[in-house]
Structure formats: structure tokens, C-alpha cells
Short mmCIF file of N, CA and C in Angstrom, two decimals:
data_model
loop_
_atom_site.label_atom_id
_atom_site.label_comp_id
_atom_site.label_asym_id
_atom_site.label_seq_id
_atom_site.Cartn_x
_atom_site.Cartn_y
_atom_site.Cartn_z
N MET A 1 -22.61 -59.48 -41.36
CA MET A 1 -22.70 -58.46 -40.10
C MET A 1 -21.09 -58.65 -39.92
N ASP A 2 -20.27 -57.34 -39.35
CA ASP A 2 -18.99 -57.67 -38.79
C ASP A 2 -18.94 -57.25 -37.44
N ILE A 3 -18.08 -57.27 -36.74
CA ILE A 3 -17.89 -56.80 -35.47
C ILE A 3 -18.45 -55.45 -34.90
N ASN A 4 -18.17 -54.44 -35.73
CA ASN A 4 -18.52 -53.00 -35.44
C ASN A 4 -20.00 -53.03 -35.78
N ASP A 5 -20.62 -53.81 -36.70
CA ASP A 5 -22.17 -53.77 -36.56
C ASP A 5 -22.71 -54.13 -35.40
N ILE A 6 -22.38 -55.58 -34.84
CA ILE A 6 -22.70 -55.91 -33.59
C ILE A 6 -22.48 -54.76 -32.61
N LYS A 7 -21.31 -54.17 -32.50
CA LYS A 7 -20.99 -53.39 -31.54
C LYS A 7 -22.10 -51.84 -31.61
N PHE A 8 -22.49 -51.61 -32.92
CA PHE A 8 -23.20 -50.41 -32.98
C PHE A 8 -24.76 -50.88 -32.43
N LEU A 9 -25.14 -51.99 -32.78
CA LEU A 9 -26.37 -52.79 -32.43
C LEU A 9 -26.64 -52.39 -31.00
N ALA A 10 -25.72 -52.86 -30.11
CA ALA A 10 -25.55 -52.93 -28.85
C ALA A 10 -25.54 -51.40 -28.10
N LEU A 11 -24.74 -50.58 -29.08
CA LEU A 11 -24.88 -49.21 -28.56
C LEU A 11 -26.25 -48.44 -28.95
N GLN A 12 -26.74 -48.79 -29.63
CA GLN A 12 -28.03 -48.29 -30.11
C GLN A 12 -29.19 -48.55 -29.00
N GLU A 13 -29.16 -49.70 -28.27
CA GLU A 13 -29.86 -50.09 -27.36
C GLU A 13 -29.64 -49.39 -26.00
N LEU A 14 -28.38 -48.80 -26.05
CA LEU A 14 -28.13 -48.04 -24.77
C LEU A 14 -28.30 -46.45 -25.29
N GLY A 15 -28.81 -46.07 -26.23
CA GLY A 15 -29.32 -44.84 -26.89
C GLY A 15 -28.75 -44.13 -27.70
N ARG A 16 -27.62 -44.56 -28.27
CA ARG A 16 -26.64 -43.88 -29.43
C ARG A 16 -27.44 -44.05 -30.67
N THR A 17 -27.33 -42.89 -31.31
CA THR A 17 -28.21 -42.86 -32.48
C THR A 17 -27.09 -42.76 -33.83
N GLU A 18 -25.94 -42.41 -33.80
CA GLU A 18 -25.24 -42.11 -34.90
C GLU A 18 -24.10 -43.34 -34.67
N ARG A 19 -23.74 -43.65 -35.79
CA ARG A 19 -22.60 -44.94 -35.93
C ARG A 19 -21.39 -44.27 -35.48
N PRO A 20 -20.54 -44.61 -34.52
CA PRO A 20 -19.28 -43.92 -34.37
C PRO A 20 -17.96 -44.71 -35.48
N ASP A 21 -16.99 -44.14 -35.07
CA ASP A 21 -15.76 -44.94 -35.71
C ASP A 21 -15.30 -45.73 -34.69
N PHE A 22 -15.19 -46.93 -34.68
CA PHE A 22 -15.02 -47.74 -33.62
C PHE A 22 -13.40 -47.70 -33.57
N VAL A 23 -12.61 -47.37 -34.63
CA VAL A 23 -11.17 -47.36 -34.24
C VAL A 23 -10.67 -46.09 -33.86
N GLY A 24 -10.94 -45.18 -34.28
CA GLY A 24 -10.57 -43.55 -34.00
C GLY A 24 -11.25 -42.72 -32.94
N SER A 25 -12.38 -43.70 -32.52
CA SER A 25 -13.07 -42.35 -31.60
C SER A 25 -12.78 -42.58 -30.14
N ASP A 26 -12.72 -41.49 -29.46
CA ASP A 26 -12.43 -41.25 -27.97
C ASP A 26 -13.54 -41.49 -27.13
N ASP A 27 -14.90 -41.51 -27.59
CA ASP A 27 -16.13 -41.47 -27.00
C ASP A 27 -15.99 -42.42 -25.92
N ASN A 28 -16.45 -42.22 -24.69
CA ASN A 28 -16.71 -43.22 -23.53
C ASN A 28 -17.13 -44.49 -24.09
N ASP A 29 -18.51 -44.49 -24.57
CA ASP A 29 -18.93 -45.86 -24.77
C ASP A 29 -18.29 -46.46 -25.64
N VAL A 30 -17.62 -45.84 -26.75
CA VAL A 30 -16.72 -46.60 -27.66
C VAL A 30 -15.57 -47.47 -27.13
N ARG A 31 -14.79 -46.68 -26.50
CA ARG A 31 -13.92 -47.18 -25.51
C ARG A 31 -14.35 -48.17 -24.81
N ILE A 32 -15.40 -48.24 -24.00
CA ILE A 32 -15.58 -49.46 -23.21
C ILE A 32 -16.33 -50.53 -23.97
N ILE A 33 -16.96 -50.34 -25.09
CA ILE A 33 -17.21 -51.55 -25.83
C ILE A 33 -15.99 -52.20 -26.41
N ASN A 34 -15.42 -51.40 -27.03
CA ASN A 34 -13.96 -52.03 -27.51
C ASN A 34 -13.26 -52.71 -26.28
N ASN A 35 -13.30 -52.49 -25.30
CA ASN A 35 -12.40 -53.01 -24.45
C ASN A 35 -13.16 -54.41 -23.80
N GLN A 36 -14.36 -54.41 -23.75
CA GLN A 36 -14.92 -55.47 -23.46
C GLN A 36 -15.61 -56.82 -24.24
N TYR A 37 -15.77 -56.34 -25.41
CA TYR A 37 -16.30 -56.90 -26.43
C TYR A 37 -15.94 -58.53 -26.49
N ASP A 38 -14.50 -58.53 -26.69
CA ASP A 38 -14.18 -59.99 -26.97
C ASP A 38 -14.48 -60.78 -25.82
N TYR A 39 -14.34 -60.28 -24.46
CA TYR A 39 -14.69 -60.97 -22.97
C TYR A 39 -16.14 -61.57 -23.18
N ILE A 40 -16.80 -60.53 -23.56
CA ILE A 40 -18.64 -60.77 -23.47
C ILE A 40 -18.90 -61.65 -24.51
N LEU A 41 -18.43 -61.53 -25.56
CA LEU A 41 -18.63 -62.87 -26.95
C LEU A 41 -18.15 -63.94 -26.27
N SER A 42 -17.09 -64.19 -25.69
CA SER A 42 -16.70 -65.58 -24.74
C SER A 42 -17.59 -66.00 -23.94
N LEU A 43 -18.22 -65.23 -23.31
CA LEU A 43 -19.13 -65.42 -22.13
C LEU A 43 -20.54 -66.05 -22.98
N ALA A 44 -20.95 -65.23 -23.83
CA ALA A 44 -22.10 -65.57 -24.68
C ALA A 44 -21.83 -66.94 -25.54
N LEU A 45 -20.63 -67.08 -25.69
CA LEU A 45 -20.31 -68.57 -26.45
C LEU A 45 -20.29 -69.63 -25.42
N GLU A 46 -19.92 -69.33 -24.19
CA GLU A 46 -19.94 -70.20 -22.94
C GLU A 46 -21.17 -70.52 -22.30
N ASN A 47 -21.97 -69.78 -22.42
CA ASN A 47 -23.22 -69.70 -21.82
C ASN A 47 -24.48 -71.08 -22.27
N TYR A 48 -24.07 -71.47 -23.26
CA TYR A 48 -24.78 -72.56 -24.00
C TYR A 48 -23.88 -73.33 -24.99
N SER A 49 -24.35 -74.52 -25.38
CA SER A 49 -23.70 -75.25 -26.39
C SER A 49 -24.31 -75.17 -27.65
N TRP A 50 -23.77 -73.89 -28.23
CA TRP A 50 -24.36 -73.61 -29.73
C TRP A 50 -23.86 -74.77 -30.51
N SER A 51 -24.75 -74.98 -31.45
CA SER A 51 -24.50 -75.96 -32.46
C SER A 51 -23.71 -75.30 -33.48
N PHE A 52 -23.41 -74.28 -33.78
CA PHE A 52 -22.68 -73.51 -34.55
C PHE A 52 -21.23 -73.43 -34.15
N ALA A 53 -20.76 -73.66 -33.04
CA ALA A 53 -19.64 -73.35 -32.07
C ALA A 53 -19.09 -74.38 -31.55
N ASN A 54 -19.90 -75.73 -31.46
CA ASN A 54 -19.33 -76.78 -30.98
C ASN A 54 -18.75 -77.86 -31.96
N TYR A 55 -17.61 -78.49 -31.61
CA TYR A 55 -16.80 -79.27 -32.49
C TYR A 55 -16.22 -80.35 -31.64
N LYS A 56 -16.19 -81.60 -31.97
CA LYS A 56 -15.57 -82.57 -31.63
C LYS A 56 -14.44 -83.01 -32.42
N GLN A 57 -13.08 -83.37 -31.89
CA GLN A 57 -12.31 -83.88 -32.80
C GLN A 57 -11.43 -84.50 -31.88
N GLU A 58 -10.20 -85.27 -32.68
CA GLU A 58 -9.04 -86.08 -31.88
C GLU A 58 -8.04 -84.94 -31.83
N VAL A 59 -7.35 -84.85 -30.69
CA VAL A 59 -6.20 -84.08 -30.57
C VAL A 59 -4.84 -85.15 -30.98
N GLU A 60 -4.26 -84.91 -31.75
CA GLU A 60 -3.31 -85.72 -32.31
C GLU A 60 -1.59 -85.27 -32.03
N ASP A 61 -0.84 -86.10 -32.20
CA ASP A 61 0.66 -85.93 -31.86
C ASP A 61 1.05 -85.48 -30.44
N PRO A 62 0.70 -86.29 -29.72
CA PRO A 62 1.06 -85.68 -28.33
C PRO A 62 2.53 -86.12 -27.95
N GLU A 63 3.07 -85.31 -27.25
CA GLU A 63 4.66 -85.29 -26.92
C GLU A 63 4.62 -86.14 -25.48
N GLU A 64 5.57 -86.82 -25.74
CA GLU A 64 5.73 -87.77 -24.28
C GLU A 64 6.71 -87.01 -23.38
N GLN A 65 5.89 -87.18 -21.95
CA GLN A 65 6.86 -86.44 -21.18
C GLN A 65 7.60 -87.24 -20.21
N THR A 66 8.79 -87.06 -19.84
CA THR A 66 9.86 -87.81 -18.91
C THR A 66 9.65 -87.38 -17.41
N GLU A 67 9.31 -86.32 -17.37
CA GLU A 67 9.02 -85.91 -16.10
C GLU A 67 7.56 -85.40 -15.71
N GLY A 68 7.31 -85.57 -14.18
CA GLY A 68 5.86 -85.11 -14.02
C GLY A 68 5.03 -86.01 -13.75
N LYS A 69 3.77 -85.67 -13.35
CA LYS A 69 2.89 -86.61 -12.96
C LYS A 69 2.07 -87.42 -14.46
N TYR A 70 2.19 -86.41 -15.45
CA TYR A 70 1.19 -87.13 -16.65
C TYR A 70 2.58 -87.43 -17.70
N LYS A 71 2.18 -88.42 -18.57
CA LYS A 71 2.98 -88.91 -19.50
C LYS A 71 2.89 -88.28 -20.70
N TYR A 72 1.71 -87.66 -21.07
CA TYR A 72 1.36 -87.02 -22.37
C TYR A 72 1.02 -85.50 -22.24
N LYS A 73 1.46 -84.70 -23.34
CA LYS A 73 1.33 -83.42 -23.53
C LYS A 73 0.74 -83.19 -24.85
N TYR A 74 -0.76 -82.71 -24.65
CA TYR A 74 -1.50 -82.43 -25.96
C TYR A 74 -1.42 -80.79 -26.12
N THR A 75 -1.19 -80.43 -27.50
CA THR A 75 -1.51 -79.16 -27.82
C THR A 75 -3.03 -78.90 -28.57
N LEU A 76 -3.68 -78.14 -27.78
CA LEU A 76 -5.12 -78.10 -28.14
C LEU A 76 -5.17 -77.24 -29.70
N PRO A 77 -6.06 -77.38 -30.19
CA PRO A 77 -6.36 -76.40 -31.71
C PRO A 77 -6.34 -75.17 -31.28
N GLU A 78 -5.84 -74.30 -32.46
CA GLU A 78 -5.75 -72.81 -32.24
C GLU A 78 -7.10 -72.21 -32.18
N ASP A 79 -8.22 -72.86 -32.93
CA ASP A 79 -9.50 -72.32 -32.93
C ASP A 79 -10.33 -72.47 -31.64
N CYS A 80 -9.76 -72.97 -30.56
CA CYS A 80 -10.40 -73.70 -29.24
C CYS A 80 -10.68 -72.52 -28.49
N LEU A 81 -11.71 -72.21 -28.02
CA LEU A 81 -12.06 -71.03 -27.18
C LEU A 81 -11.96 -71.75 -25.89
N PHE A 82 -12.57 -72.65 -25.56
CA PHE A 82 -12.37 -73.54 -24.34
C PHE A 82 -12.89 -75.10 -24.49
N VAL A 83 -12.30 -75.96 -23.82
CA VAL A 83 -12.84 -77.10 -24.03
C VAL A 83 -13.93 -77.45 -22.96
N ARG A 84 -14.98 -78.28 -23.49
CA ARG A 84 -16.12 -78.60 -22.55
C ARG A 84 -16.06 -80.13 -22.17
N GLN A 85 -15.49 -80.93 -22.96
CA GLN A 85 -15.38 -82.20 -22.21
C GLN A 85 -14.18 -82.87 -22.84
N ARG A 86 -13.49 -84.01 -22.20
CA ARG A 86 -12.36 -84.45 -22.49
C ARG A 86 -12.60 -86.03 -22.40
N PHE A 87 -12.23 -86.70 -23.81
CA PHE A 87 -12.54 -88.15 -23.76
C PHE A 87 -11.06 -88.98 -24.18
N THR A 88 -11.25 -90.30 -23.76
CA THR A 88 -10.36 -90.99 -24.23
C THR A 88 -10.57 -92.19 -25.47
N SER A 89 -11.54 -92.01 -25.69
CA SER A 89 -12.20 -92.79 -26.77
C SER A 89 -12.79 -92.24 -27.98
N ASP A 90 -12.68 -92.70 -29.32
CA ASP A 90 -13.46 -92.00 -30.42
C ASP A 90 -15.11 -91.96 -30.47
N ASN A 91 -15.65 -92.62 -29.60
CA ASN A 91 -17.16 -92.75 -29.40
C ASN A 91 -17.47 -91.82 -28.55
N TYR A 92 -16.48 -90.99 -27.88
CA TYR A 92 -17.10 -89.72 -26.95
C TYR A 92 -17.63 -90.39 -26.11
N THR A 93 -17.27 -91.29 -25.28
CA THR A 93 -18.17 -91.52 -23.87
C THR A 93 -17.42 -91.90 -22.91
N SER A 94 -16.05 -92.25 -23.12
CA SER A 94 -15.00 -92.63 -21.82
C SER A 94 -14.64 -91.09 -21.49
N VAL A 95 -15.17 -90.57 -20.45
CA VAL A 95 -14.51 -89.11 -20.05
C VAL A 95 -13.28 -89.50 -19.13
N LEU A 96 -12.36 -88.49 -19.87
CA LEU A 96 -11.30 -88.23 -19.02
C LEU A 96 -11.22 -87.23 -17.78
N TYR A 97 -11.01 -87.87 -16.63
CA TYR A 97 -11.04 -87.25 -15.35
C TYR A 97 -9.81 -86.75 -14.83
N ASP A 98 -8.71 -87.39 -14.88
CA ASP A 98 -7.29 -87.04 -14.48
C ASP A 98 -6.48 -86.44 -15.70
N TYR A 99 -6.61 -85.02 -15.45
CA TYR A 99 -5.79 -84.56 -16.43
C TYR A 99 -5.27 -83.10 -15.95
N GLU A 100 -4.47 -82.10 -16.60
CA GLU A 100 -4.36 -80.96 -16.25
C GLU A 100 -4.04 -79.80 -17.40
N GLN A 101 -4.65 -78.94 -17.45
CA GLN A 101 -4.86 -78.03 -18.52
C GLN A 101 -3.98 -76.69 -18.15
N VAL A 102 -3.08 -76.29 -18.99
CA VAL A 102 -2.69 -74.93 -18.80
C VAL A 102 -2.38 -74.23 -20.24
N ASP A 103 -3.32 -73.09 -20.18
CA ASP A 103 -3.33 -72.34 -21.80
C ASP A 103 -3.84 -73.47 -22.51
N ASP A 104 -3.15 -73.43 -23.51
CA ASP A 104 -3.45 -74.48 -24.64
C ASP A 104 -3.02 -75.88 -24.64
N GLU A 105 -2.31 -76.24 -23.59
CA GLU A 105 -1.55 -77.48 -23.19
C GLU A 105 -2.37 -78.17 -22.34
N LEU A 106 -2.48 -79.64 -22.78
CA LEU A 106 -3.32 -80.65 -21.89
C LEU A 106 -2.44 -81.60 -21.49
N TYR A 107 -2.44 -81.81 -20.20
CA TYR A 107 -1.41 -83.16 -19.95
C TYR A 107 -2.14 -84.06 -19.11
N CYS A 108 -1.98 -85.26 -19.76
CA CYS A 108 -2.76 -86.70 -19.09
C CYS A 108 -1.85 -87.88 -19.51
N ASN A 109 -2.47 -89.07 -18.73
CA ASN A 109 -1.66 -90.19 -19.18
C ASN A 109 -2.51 -90.95 -20.23
N SER A 110 -3.40 -90.59 -20.92
CA SER A 110 -4.10 -91.23 -21.79
C SER A 110 -3.04 -91.22 -23.28
N PRO A 111 -2.81 -92.32 -24.10
CA PRO A 111 -2.33 -92.15 -25.25
C PRO A 111 -3.11 -91.64 -26.30
N GLN A 112 -4.48 -91.41 -26.09
CA GLN A 112 -5.45 -90.90 -27.07
C GLN A 112 -6.50 -90.01 -26.38
N LEU A 113 -6.94 -88.80 -27.12
CA LEU A 113 -7.33 -87.68 -26.71
C LEU A 113 -8.38 -87.20 -27.56
N TYR A 114 -9.62 -87.19 -27.25
CA TYR A 114 -10.66 -86.71 -28.00
C TYR A 114 -11.19 -85.42 -27.37
N ILE A 115 -11.60 -84.80 -28.00
CA ILE A 115 -12.33 -83.29 -27.22
C ILE A 115 -13.41 -82.56 -27.88
N SER A 116 -14.38 -82.19 -26.95
CA SER A 116 -15.81 -81.65 -27.43
C SER A 116 -15.08 -80.03 -26.95
N TYR A 117 -15.38 -79.27 -27.95
CA TYR A 117 -14.66 -77.73 -27.63
C TYR A 117 -15.46 -76.64 -28.12
N THR A 118 -15.70 -75.40 -27.62
CA THR A 118 -16.33 -74.46 -28.42
C THR A 118 -15.15 -73.68 -29.07
N LYS A 119 -15.58 -73.46 -30.16
CA LYS A 119 -14.78 -73.01 -31.28
C LYS A 119 -14.84 -71.44 -31.29
N LYS A 120 -13.80 -70.59 -31.81
CA LYS A 120 -13.81 -69.31 -31.89
C LYS A 120 -14.52 -68.97 -33.35
N VAL A 121 -15.51 -68.30 -33.13
CA VAL A 121 -16.11 -68.21 -34.49
C VAL A 121 -16.26 -66.56 -34.92
N ALA A 122 -15.95 -66.38 -36.32
CA ALA A 122 -15.85 -64.85 -36.71
C ALA A 122 -17.41 -64.36 -36.89
N GLU A 123 -17.37 -63.27 -36.78
CA GLU A 123 -18.58 -62.49 -36.61
C GLU A 123 -19.33 -62.60 -37.87
N LYS A 124 -18.81 -62.85 -38.97
CA LYS A 124 -19.70 -62.78 -40.35
C LYS A 124 -20.27 -64.20 -40.25
N ASN A 125 -19.82 -65.07 -39.28
CA ASN A 125 -20.23 -66.46 -39.39
C ASN A 125 -21.51 -66.84 -38.33
N LEU A 126 -21.49 -65.88 -37.49
CA LEU A 126 -22.68 -66.08 -36.18
C LEU A 126 -24.11 -65.77 -37.05
N PRO A 127 -24.82 -66.94 -36.42
CA PRO A 127 -26.13 -66.57 -36.97
C PRO A 127 -27.17 -65.23 -36.32
N SER A 128 -28.09 -64.95 -36.80
CA SER A 128 -28.74 -63.98 -36.62
C SER A 128 -29.21 -64.20 -35.07
N TYR A 129 -29.87 -65.18 -34.82
CA TYR A 129 -30.44 -65.35 -33.59
C TYR A 129 -29.48 -65.18 -32.42
N PHE A 130 -28.18 -65.72 -32.74
CA PHE A 130 -27.19 -65.34 -31.61
C PHE A 130 -26.61 -63.95 -31.72
N VAL A 131 -27.06 -63.30 -32.92
CA VAL A 131 -26.19 -61.82 -32.88
C VAL A 131 -27.33 -61.10 -32.04
N ASP A 132 -28.54 -61.40 -32.15
CA ASP A 132 -29.74 -60.55 -31.17
C ASP A 132 -29.33 -60.86 -29.62
N TYR A 133 -29.28 -62.14 -29.36
CA TYR A 133 -29.06 -62.16 -27.88
C TYR A 133 -27.41 -61.58 -27.53
N LEU A 134 -26.53 -61.60 -28.41
CA LEU A 134 -25.00 -61.16 -28.03
C LEU A 134 -25.48 -59.65 -27.80
N LYS A 135 -26.37 -58.84 -28.91
CA LYS A 135 -26.74 -57.65 -28.80
C LYS A 135 -27.13 -57.21 -27.34
N TYR A 136 -28.05 -57.82 -26.84
CA TYR A 136 -28.42 -57.49 -25.48
C TYR A 136 -27.76 -57.75 -24.23
N LEU A 137 -27.01 -59.01 -24.71
CA LEU A 137 -25.99 -59.34 -23.69
C LEU A 137 -25.12 -58.18 -23.26
N LEU A 138 -24.60 -57.55 -24.45
CA LEU A 138 -23.46 -56.49 -24.51
C LEU A 138 -24.01 -55.30 -24.02
N ALA A 139 -25.22 -55.08 -24.17
CA ALA A 139 -26.11 -53.69 -23.83
C ALA A 139 -26.28 -53.80 -22.34
N SER A 140 -26.38 -55.04 -21.74
CA SER A 140 -27.09 -55.20 -20.51
C SER A 140 -25.71 -54.99 -19.61
N ARG A 141 -24.34 -55.59 -20.11
CA ARG A 141 -23.31 -55.59 -19.26
C ARG A 141 -22.72 -54.32 -19.38
N LEU A 142 -22.91 -53.50 -20.20
CA LEU A 142 -22.20 -52.45 -20.40
C LEU A 142 -23.33 -51.09 -20.10
N CYS A 143 -24.41 -51.13 -19.61
CA CYS A 143 -25.43 -50.33 -19.27
C CYS A 143 -25.09 -49.46 -18.01
N GLN A 144 -24.55 -50.14 -16.99
CA GLN A 144 -24.34 -49.12 -15.92
C GLN A 144 -23.05 -48.34 -16.25
N LEU A 145 -22.09 -48.72 -16.70
CA LEU A 145 -20.87 -48.10 -17.13
C LEU A 145 -21.14 -46.93 -18.23
N VAL A 146 -21.99 -47.16 -18.95
CA VAL A 146 -22.36 -46.25 -20.11
C VAL A 146 -23.53 -44.93 -19.73
N THR A 147 -24.32 -45.58 -19.38
CA THR A 147 -25.75 -44.78 -19.01
C THR A 147 -25.79 -44.63 -17.44
N GLY A 148 -25.64 -45.50 -16.50
CA GLY A 148 -25.79 -45.38 -15.17
C GLY A 148 -27.32 -45.52 -15.01
N ASP A 149 -28.30 -46.01 -16.16
CA ASP A 149 -29.89 -46.21 -15.80
C ASP A 149 -30.04 -47.39 -15.63
N GLY A 150 -30.62 -47.17 -14.24
CA GLY A 150 -31.10 -48.87 -13.77
C GLY A 150 -32.23 -48.97 -14.18
N ASN A 151 -33.46 -48.26 -14.89
CA ASN A 151 -34.63 -48.66 -15.35
C ASN A 151 -34.25 -49.62 -16.88
N LEU A 152 -33.50 -48.55 -17.38
CA LEU A 152 -32.86 -49.14 -18.76
C LEU A 152 -32.25 -50.70 -18.50
N LEU A 153 -31.44 -50.82 -17.48
CA LEU A 153 -30.87 -52.20 -17.32
C LEU A 153 -31.81 -52.97 -17.04
N GLN A 154 -32.83 -52.99 -16.14
CA GLN A 154 -33.96 -53.93 -16.15
C GLN A 154 -34.92 -54.14 -17.13
N ILE A 155 -34.99 -53.46 -18.12
CA ILE A 155 -35.34 -53.62 -19.52
C ILE A 155 -34.27 -54.47 -20.36
N LEU A 156 -33.15 -54.01 -20.36
CA LEU A 156 -32.36 -54.79 -21.06
C LEU A 156 -32.15 -56.13 -20.67
N GLU A 157 -32.27 -56.47 -19.25
CA GLU A 157 -32.13 -57.84 -18.73
C GLU A 157 -33.23 -58.58 -19.28
N GLN A 158 -34.64 -58.13 -19.34
CA GLN A 158 -35.29 -58.79 -19.51
C GLN A 158 -35.44 -59.26 -21.08
N ARG A 159 -34.96 -58.52 -22.05
CA ARG A 159 -34.98 -58.45 -23.29
C ARG A 159 -33.59 -59.65 -23.72
N LYS A 160 -32.54 -59.63 -22.69
CA LYS A 160 -31.65 -60.64 -22.77
C LYS A 160 -32.26 -62.01 -22.63
N GLU A 161 -32.78 -62.16 -21.47
CA GLU A 161 -33.12 -63.32 -21.11
C GLU A 161 -34.11 -63.74 -22.15
N GLN A 162 -35.23 -63.24 -22.75
CA GLN A 162 -35.99 -63.45 -23.64
C GLN A 162 -35.21 -63.73 -25.13
N ALA A 163 -34.23 -63.14 -25.30
CA ALA A 163 -33.37 -63.18 -26.56
C ALA A 163 -32.52 -64.61 -26.43
N PHE A 164 -32.05 -64.76 -25.34
CA PHE A 164 -31.37 -66.10 -24.90
C PHE A 164 -32.27 -67.17 -25.09
N SER A 165 -33.56 -67.40 -24.71
CA SER A 165 -34.48 -68.31 -24.47
C SER A 165 -34.87 -68.33 -26.12
N ASN A 166 -35.30 -67.63 -27.06
CA ASN A 166 -35.33 -67.43 -28.35
C ASN A 166 -34.20 -68.21 -29.01
N ALA A 167 -33.05 -67.78 -28.78
CA ALA A 167 -31.67 -68.33 -29.63
C ALA A 167 -31.45 -69.72 -29.29
N ARG A 168 -31.77 -70.16 -28.00
CA ARG A 168 -31.74 -71.59 -27.65
C ARG A 168 -32.53 -72.43 -28.38
N ASN A 169 -33.96 -71.71 -28.42
CA ASN A 169 -34.96 -72.56 -29.06
C ASN A 169 -34.68 -73.10 -30.76
N VAL A 170 -34.07 -71.70 -31.28
CA VAL A 170 -33.73 -71.96 -32.81
C VAL A 170 -32.52 -72.82 -32.79
N ASP A 171 -31.41 -72.50 -31.96
CA ASP A 171 -30.42 -73.42 -32.11
C ASP A 171 -30.42 -74.94 -31.77
N ILE A 172 -31.46 -75.14 -31.07
CA ILE A 172 -31.97 -76.75 -30.79
C ILE A 172 -32.48 -77.16 -31.98
N ARG A 173 -33.32 -76.36 -32.82
CA ARG A 173 -34.04 -76.84 -33.89
C ARG A 173 -32.89 -76.92 -35.22
N GLN A 174 -31.81 -76.42 -35.04
CA GLN A 174 -30.86 -76.53 -36.01
C GLN A 174 -30.19 -77.87 -36.08
N LYS A 175 -29.99 -78.30 -34.74
CA LYS A 175 -29.38 -79.74 -34.64
C LYS A 175 -30.04 -80.94 -35.35
N PRO A 176 -29.32 -81.94 -35.96
CA PRO A 176 -29.98 -82.99 -36.65
C PRO A 176 -31.07 -83.73 -35.62
N VAL A 177 -31.96 -84.29 -36.26
CA VAL A 177 -32.73 -85.10 -35.23
C VAL A 177 -32.13 -86.37 -34.87
N LYS A 178 -32.34 -86.76 -33.79
CA LYS A 178 -31.60 -88.06 -33.35
C LYS A 178 -32.79 -89.29 -33.68
N SER A 179 -32.57 -90.16 -33.88
CA SER A 179 -33.40 -91.37 -34.18
C SER A 179 -32.81 -92.52 -33.17
N LEU A 180 -33.92 -93.33 -32.76
CA LEU A 180 -33.72 -94.52 -32.05
C LEU A 180 -33.78 -95.56 -32.68
N ASN A 181 -32.71 -96.49 -32.28
CA ASN A 181 -32.78 -97.69 -33.07
C ASN A 181 -33.99 -98.54 -32.78
N VAL A 182 -34.38 -99.14 -33.76
CA VAL A 182 -35.39 -99.91 -33.73
C VAL A 182 -35.25 -101.20 -33.09
N THR A 183 -35.93 -101.37 -31.83
CA THR A 183 -35.89 -102.73 -31.05
C THR A 183 -37.58 -103.23 -31.15
N ALA A 184 -37.76 -104.21 -30.44
CA ALA A 184 -39.21 -104.81 -30.35
C ALA A 184 -39.79 -103.95 -29.31
N LEU A 185 -39.19 -103.19 -28.50
CA LEU A 185 -39.71 -102.65 -27.68
C LEU A 185 -40.27 -101.14 -28.21
N THR A 186 -39.28 -100.54 -28.92
CA THR A 186 -39.62 -99.29 -29.44
C THR A 186 -40.44 -99.57 -30.78
N ASP A 187 -40.61 -100.50 -31.48
CA ASP A 187 -41.43 -100.91 -32.58
C ASP A 187 -42.81 -100.76 -32.27
N ILE A 188 -43.02 -101.63 -31.27
CA ILE A 188 -44.34 -101.68 -30.60
C ILE A 188 -45.02 -100.28 -30.45
N ARG A 189 -44.12 -99.51 -29.81
CA ARG A 189 -44.72 -98.34 -29.26
C ARG A 189 -45.00 -97.34 -30.68
#
């Protein structure tokens, strides 16, 4: 599934029956979805900690700063959509609270930086449960602009919430099962 397939699925929810040319078309609905797609995809990825888009890694090679409040400047990975958490240790437990982030650069006083972040994911790598949610999110966000139909908007909002709930449930089942360390108390239980 590619970007245009996802756009067409959303436009079908808004009543479009024919697949448009997403590059050359001058139709109002096509211009609107082309303009809003990247933003709404980013919102969908930010709404939840999706297992297919979340990564943890060390940010290496800091530049030492001679001026300003912070001693180190880190450049975030190119595929980073947004940073969820910043840590000072490789066990991802020591949260970094004192920092400043400007675009793809992060300034802090820690000589080591580990981040948990949401990665930009290509459409062909999006799981079907997420695409279903994204389709309804796109349609509901664009409904008033494209159709102006308030009843359709209510239906799409309900379907979006149901698709989001289903997608979260499937996504959580995709994560590895956590096991407890066996101790005297957990072994008895």
C-alpha cells in the first residue's frame, strides 16, 4: 500500500468513487488531502506509542559548546519524527529533564544521550490496523472542508474512535511479552 492508496481510502469514506490522479488533479478534495496528509500522518503517529514506529537509541558524537547554558549539542537521527523521552543512561531509566531542543538539535549538559523516539515510517511499511485508523482520521479531519456534512462527520468520528481502539489493541499484542524475574514471592503465586 502506498501513499496514494491511503489517500484514496480516505476519500472513499468522504464519498468519492473514482480514483483521482493525486499529482495532476486540480479537484478540491485532492488538493486538500495532498496539503494535509503529512500533518495528519504525524498526528496519527504521535497519538499513541505504536510498536512499529518507536525506537530507542544512543545519540552519538556530541559537539562540545563553549558558549551558552549547555555543554553539549547532539544532532537527532534523520528519521526522528519526534522525541518521546530523553535519558542519560543506556538502561533508559535516568530521565534527562534539563535540555533544550531546537529542530533536530538537542542541547544538554549530559555527556551521554539516549532517546526514545517515534520514527518516520514509509507507507508501504505501515501495518493494516494502523492504515485503517489513519483512513478514518484523515476522513474525519477533512470532512468539513470537503463535504460540509455534519452527519457524516459524526459517523466518521465514531468509526475513527473504534478503529483507534482496535489498532491499539492489535498493536499492544504485537509487543513482546514481559516476564517477571522469579523471586520467592512471585514463585509462590
